[in-house]
């Protein structure tokens, strides 16, 4: 078979023949800017930007209107949860691999929870507020009894812990990991339920 037989040839397009072509004429040109002025234009823009930055009317003033701050974390905070029955208690976890319980009325640290091996990505109080869990990128979940201020269980997940949720009527903790798996434990003993 010959290639010419398969080739349909050039495609012909239909064009409107009544379209009038227009050109820029000398009288239409307002100003001619030579190409060598490009550097000068950049300098002018830089000068304008510098002027704007020093103009006090153009500056945005950020006002801190927060009620409380928790400043013990040395890296970004990734997770915060408020106690379900006592709003003066908050738990936080962050990139410094640490979690803390705080008093929101004074900003004081109630106690530091045991450090993870990697960033803490999720923190959650149980529905009754008796337990608090911290989940980290190390795949571990630590569960604490708040009244006794001690760890009651350390659970091993498969991968980075992304989220945690407590059952609303019991001490059952459901967690989701980075590998899209779900894990469920009965607490405070830490019995695996999957």
GROMACS .gro file of C-alpha atoms in nm:
model
  194
    1UNK     CA    1   0.000   0.000   0.000
    2UNK     CA    2   0.131   0.342  -0.091
    3UNK     CA    3   0.155   0.617   0.173
    4UNK     CA    4   0.008   0.863  -0.075
    5UNK     CA    5  -0.310   0.654  -0.094
    6UNK     CA    6  -0.365   0.686   0.286
    7UNK     CA    7  -0.281   1.054   0.298
    8UNK     CA    8  -0.590   1.265   0.242
    9UNK     CA    9  -0.379   1.568   0.155
   10UNK     CA   10  -0.391   1.916   0.300
   11UNK     CA   11  -0.711   2.024   0.469
   12UNK     CA   12  -0.875   2.322   0.306
   13UNK     CA   13  -1.034   2.583   0.533
   14UNK     CA   14  -1.307   2.822   0.435
   15UNK     CA   15  -1.245   3.185   0.526
   16UNK     CA   16  -1.476   3.482   0.508
   17UNK     CA   17  -1.361   3.680   0.210
   18UNK     CA   18  -1.528   4.002   0.326
   19UNK     CA   19  -1.303   4.049   0.633
   20UNK     CA   20  -1.110   4.373   0.599
   21UNK     CA   21  -0.756   4.371   0.733
   22UNK     CA   22  -0.656   4.668   0.949
   23UNK     CA   23  -0.313   4.806   1.018
   24UNK     CA   24  -0.165   5.055   1.269
   25UNK     CA   25  -0.101   5.382   1.093
   26UNK     CA   26   0.142   5.661   1.190
   27UNK     CA   27  -0.134   5.883   1.331
   28UNK     CA   28  -0.251   5.603   1.569
   29UNK     CA   29   0.081   5.592   1.757
   30UNK     CA   30   0.080   5.807   2.073
   31UNK     CA   31   0.435   5.744   2.198
   32UNK     CA   32   0.729   5.525   2.102
   33UNK     CA   33   0.929   5.367   2.384
   34UNK     CA   34   1.272   5.236   2.290
   35UNK     CA   35   1.363   4.885   2.408
   36UNK     CA   36   1.659   5.008   2.618
   37UNK     CA   37   1.423   5.175   2.865
   38UNK     CA   38   1.300   4.843   3.010
   39UNK     CA   39   1.558   4.859   3.288
   40UNK     CA   40   1.447   5.210   3.380
   41UNK     CA   41   1.086   5.096   3.405
   42UNK     CA   42   1.184   4.819   3.648
   43UNK     CA   43   1.373   5.072   3.860
   44UNK     CA   44   1.069   5.301   3.866
   45UNK     CA   45   0.850   5.012   3.982
   46UNK     CA   46   1.098   4.927   4.258
   47UNK     CA   47   1.098   5.291   4.370
   48UNK     CA   48   0.717   5.293   4.376
   49UNK     CA   49   0.715   4.977   4.588
   50UNK     CA   50   0.966   5.129   4.831
   51UNK     CA   51   0.751   5.442   4.861
   52UNK     CA   52   0.442   5.233   4.937
   53UNK     CA   53   0.620   5.037   5.208
   54UNK     CA   54   0.723   5.352   5.394
   55UNK     CA   55   0.385   5.527   5.367
   56UNK     CA   56   0.221   5.478   5.711
   57UNK     CA   57  -0.128   5.507   5.561
   58UNK     CA   58  -0.066   5.199   5.345
   59UNK     CA   59   0.069   4.979   5.625
   60UNK     CA   60  -0.156   4.714   5.777
   61UNK     CA   61  -0.148   4.711   6.154
   62UNK     CA   62  -0.209   4.367   6.301
   63UNK     CA   63  -0.370   4.372   6.641
   64UNK     CA   64  -0.350   4.074   6.875
   65UNK     CA   65  -0.697   4.041   7.024
   66UNK     CA   66  -0.649   3.685   7.152
   67UNK     CA   67  -0.782   3.601   7.496
   68UNK     CA   68  -0.497   3.368   7.589
   69UNK     CA   69  -0.172   3.232   7.453
   70UNK     CA   70   0.010   2.906   7.519
   71UNK     CA   71   0.376   2.969   7.455
   72UNK     CA   72   0.559   2.655   7.568
   73UNK     CA   73   0.551   2.497   7.220
   74UNK     CA   74   0.872   2.572   7.029
   75UNK     CA   75   0.737   2.461   6.688
   76UNK     CA   76   0.400   2.511   6.512
   77UNK     CA   77   0.090   2.379   6.690
   78UNK     CA   78  -0.097   2.128   6.471
   79UNK     CA   79  -0.385   2.022   6.696
   80UNK     CA   80  -0.598   2.171   6.975
   81UNK     CA   81  -0.905   2.037   7.155
   82UNK     CA   82  -1.120   2.184   7.432
   83UNK     CA   83  -1.238   1.974   7.726
   84UNK     CA   84  -1.605   1.874   7.669
   85UNK     CA   85  -1.729   1.963   8.020
   86UNK     CA   86  -1.470   2.212   8.151
   87UNK     CA   87  -1.394   2.483   7.892
   88UNK     CA   88  -1.104   2.609   8.102
   89UNK     CA   89  -0.899   2.302   8.002
   90UNK     CA   90  -0.739   2.272   7.657
   91UNK     CA   91  -0.494   2.020   7.508
   92UNK     CA   92  -0.248   2.113   7.232
   93UNK     CA   93   0.002   1.915   7.025
   94UNK     CA   94   0.259   2.027   6.773
   95UNK     CA   95   0.568   1.998   6.561
   96UNK     CA   96   0.794   1.988   6.865
   97UNK     CA   97   0.661   1.632   6.933
   98UNK     CA   98   0.502   1.756   7.257
   99UNK     CA   99   0.150   1.790   7.397
  100UNK     CA  100   0.034   1.999   7.692
  101UNK     CA  101  -0.277   2.048   7.901
  102UNK     CA  102  -0.352   2.415   7.966
  103UNK     CA  103  -0.569   2.628   8.190
  104UNK     CA  104  -0.737   2.880   7.958
  105UNK     CA  105  -0.823   3.123   8.237
  106UNK     CA  106  -0.461   3.180   8.342
  107UNK     CA  107  -0.264   3.047   8.043
  108UNK     CA  108  -0.069   2.823   8.278
  109UNK     CA  109   0.046   2.478   8.179
  110UNK     CA  110  -0.133   2.210   8.383
  111UNK     CA  111   0.105   1.934   8.277
  112UNK     CA  112   0.314   1.809   7.986
  113UNK     CA  113   0.214   1.483   7.823
  114UNK     CA  114   0.476   1.227   7.721
  115UNK     CA  115   0.671   1.324   7.411
  116UNK     CA  116   0.617   1.142   7.078
  117UNK     CA  117   0.896   1.045   6.835
  118UNK     CA  118   0.751   1.274   6.567
  119UNK     CA  119   0.507   1.565   6.538
  120UNK     CA  120   0.174   1.537   6.717
  121UNK     CA  121  -0.094   1.567   6.449
  122UNK     CA  122  -0.410   1.501   6.652
  123UNK     CA  123  -0.533   1.550   7.009
  124UNK     CA  124  -0.878   1.462   7.144
  125UNK     CA  125  -1.064   1.447   7.476
  126UNK     CA  126  -1.302   1.157   7.538
  127UNK     CA  127  -1.674   1.246   7.542
  128UNK     CA  128  -1.686   1.251   7.924
  129UNK     CA  129  -1.351   1.433   7.948
  130UNK     CA  130  -1.192   1.168   8.169
  131UNK     CA  131  -0.933   1.066   7.905
  132UNK     CA  132  -0.729   1.252   7.646
  133UNK     CA  133  -0.545   1.099   7.350
  134UNK     CA  134  -0.252   1.228   7.146
  135UNK     CA  135  -0.174   1.087   6.800
  136UNK     CA  136   0.150   1.145   6.618
  137UNK     CA  137   0.322   1.109   6.287
  138UNK     CA  138   0.519   0.831   6.455
  139UNK     CA  139   0.206   0.609   6.434
  140UNK     CA  140   0.159   0.606   6.812
  141UNK     CA  141  -0.141   0.707   7.019
  142UNK     CA  142  -0.091   0.788   7.386
  143UNK     CA  143  -0.396   0.790   7.617
  144UNK     CA  144  -0.394   0.968   7.954
  145UNK     CA  145  -0.619   0.972   8.258
  146UNK     CA  146  -0.662   1.343   8.328
  147UNK     CA  147  -0.753   1.315   8.697
  148UNK     CA  148  -0.448   1.100   8.774
  149UNK     CA  149  -0.223   1.282   8.523
  150UNK     CA  150  -0.072   0.959   8.397
  151UNK     CA  151  -0.053   0.757   8.077
  152UNK     CA  152  -0.293   0.462   8.077
  153UNK     CA  153  -0.218   0.319   7.731
  154UNK     CA  154   0.019   0.346   7.437
  155UNK     CA  155  -0.134   0.222   7.113
  156UNK     CA  156   0.051   0.140   6.792
  157UNK     CA  157  -0.107   0.241   6.464
  158UNK     CA  158   0.021   0.155   6.118
  159UNK     CA  159   0.127   0.499   5.995
  160UNK     CA  160   0.097   0.873   6.059
  161UNK     CA  161  -0.213   0.938   6.267
  162UNK     CA  162  -0.431   1.192   6.082
  163UNK     CA  163  -0.740   1.212   6.305
  164UNK     CA  164  -0.904   1.066   6.616
  165UNK     CA  165  -1.264   1.048   6.736
  166UNK     CA  166  -1.407   0.911   7.060
  167UNK     CA  167  -1.738   0.724   7.076
  168UNK     CA  168  -1.997   0.961   7.231
  169UNK     CA  169  -2.111   0.709   7.498
  170UNK     CA  170  -1.811   0.493   7.573
  171UNK     CA  171  -1.436   0.481   7.593
  172UNK     CA  172  -1.382   0.363   7.238
  173UNK     CA  173  -1.128   0.551   7.025
  174UNK     CA  174  -1.137   0.546   6.645
  175UNK     CA  175  -0.831   0.672   6.455
  176UNK     CA  176  -0.752   0.730   6.091
  177UNK     CA  177  -0.404   0.690   5.950
  178UNK     CA  178  -0.217   0.830   5.652
  179UNK     CA  179  -0.249   0.497   5.467
  180UNK     CA  180  -0.635   0.533   5.474
  181UNK     CA  181  -0.680   0.261   5.738
  182UNK     CA  182  -0.909   0.289   6.042
  183UNK     CA  183  -0.818   0.156   6.384
  184UNK     CA  184  -1.042   0.114   6.690
  185UNK     CA  185  -0.953   0.049   7.054
  186UNK     CA  186  -1.142  -0.001   7.378
  187UNK     CA  187  -0.992   0.209   7.656
  188UNK     CA  188  -0.846   0.258   7.909
  189UNK     CA  189  -0.705  -0.096   7.865
  190UNK     CA  190  -0.615  -0.043   7.499
  191UNK     CA  191  -0.779  -0.357   7.359
  192UNK     CA  192  -0.771  -0.359   6.980
  193UNK     CA  193  -1.125  -0.397   6.834
  194UNK     CA  194  -1.080  -0.430   6.453
   0.00000   0.00000   0.00000
